């Protein structure tokens, strides 16, 4: 991905003066990509922190809400 950005920077360097593109176009593109990467990392961190562990057992669920299970006296 870094190679792609470097290629784009080289392309914009040549074309921005020839075609009169906005001087800030590449900067805005880089800032947008940086924002995207930071957002992806934040999303992964949040998912990692709050992801469920799967289903709980009946005992774990009862303990979680403060109930006690009846015992089987066999």
CSV table of C-alpha atoms in Angstrom, one decimal:
chain,number,residue,atom,x,y,z
A,1,UNK,CA,0.0,0.0,0.0
A,2,UNK,CA,2.9,2.3,0.7
A,3,UNK,CA,4.2,1.7,-2.7
A,4,UNK,CA,0.9,2.8,-4.2
A,5,UNK,CA,0.9,6.0,-2.2
A,6,UNK,CA,4.4,6.8,-3.3
A,7,UNK,CA,3.5,6.1,-7.0
A,8,UNK,CA,0.5,8.4,-6.6
A,9,UNK,CA,2.7,11.1,-5.1
A,10,UNK,CA,5.1,10.8,-8.0
A,11,UNK,CA,2.2,11.0,-10.5
A,12,UNK,CA,0.6,14.0,-8.8
A,13,UNK,CA,4.0,15.8,-8.7
A,14,UNK,CA,4.2,15.6,-12.5
A,15,UNK,CA,0.5,16.2,-13.3
A,16,UNK,CA,-0.3,18.9,-10.8
A,17,UNK,CA,1.7,21.5,-12.6
A,18,UNK,CA,0.9,20.3,-16.1
A,19,UNK,CA,-2.9,19.9,-15.6
A,20,UNK,CA,-3.2,22.6,-12.9
A,21,UNK,CA,-4.7,20.2,-10.4
A,22,UNK,CA,-5.3,21.5,-6.9
A,23,UNK,CA,-2.0,21.7,-5.0
A,24,UNK,CA,-3.6,20.2,-1.9
A,25,UNK,CA,-5.1,17.2,-3.7
A,26,UNK,CA,-2.4,14.7,-2.7
A,27,UNK,CA,-2.2,16.1,0.8
A,28,UNK,CA,-6.0,15.6,1.2
A,29,UNK,CA,-5.7,12.1,-0.2
A,30,UNK,CA,-3.0,11.2,2.3
A,31,UNK,CA,-4.9,12.7,5.2
A,32,UNK,CA,-8.0,10.8,4.1
A,33,UNK,CA,-6.1,7.6,4.0
A,34,UNK,CA,-4.5,8.3,7.4
A,35,UNK,CA,-8.0,8.8,8.8
A,36,UNK,CA,-9.1,5.5,7.3
A,37,UNK,CA,-6.2,3.6,8.8
A,38,UNK,CA,-6.7,5.1,12.2
A,39,UNK,CA,-10.4,4.3,12.0
A,40,UNK,CA,-9.7,0.7,11.1
A,41,UNK,CA,-7.3,0.4,14.0
A,42,UNK,CA,-9.9,1.9,16.4
A,43,UNK,CA,-12.5,-0.4,15.1
A,44,UNK,CA,-10.3,-3.5,15.7
A,45,UNK,CA,-9.4,-2.3,19.2
A,46,UNK,CA,-13.1,-1.8,20.1
A,47,UNK,CA,-14.1,-5.2,18.6
A,48,UNK,CA,-11.2,-6.9,20.5
A,49,UNK,CA,-12.3,-5.2,23.8
A,50,UNK,CA,-16.0,-5.8,23.6
A,51,UNK,CA,-16.2,-9.0,21.5
A,52,UNK,CA,-18.3,-11.7,23.2
A,53,UNK,CA,-16.8,-15.0,24.4
A,54,UNK,CA,-19.6,-17.1,23.0
A,55,UNK,CA,-22.4,-18.5,25.0
A,56,UNK,CA,-22.3,-18.8,28.7
A,57,UNK,CA,-23.3,-21.9,30.6
A,58,UNK,CA,-26.5,-21.8,32.7
A,59,UNK,CA,-24.5,-21.6,35.9
A,60,UNK,CA,-22.4,-18.7,34.6
A,61,UNK,CA,-25.6,-16.8,33.5
A,62,UNK,CA,-27.3,-17.4,36.9
A,63,UNK,CA,-24.2,-16.2,38.7
A,64,UNK,CA,-24.0,-13.1,36.5
A,65,UNK,CA,-27.5,-12.0,37.4
A,66,UNK,CA,-27.4,-13.1,41.0
A,67,UNK,CA,-29.6,-16.2,40.9
A,68,UNK,CA,-28.8,-19.6,42.5
A,69,UNK,CA,-29.6,-22.8,40.7
A,70,UNK,CA,-31.6,-25.5,42.5
A,71,UNK,CA,-29.4,-28.5,43.4
A,72,UNK,CA,-30.4,-32.0,42.3
A,73,UNK,CA,-30.2,-34.2,45.5
A,74,UNK,CA,-29.5,-37.5,43.7
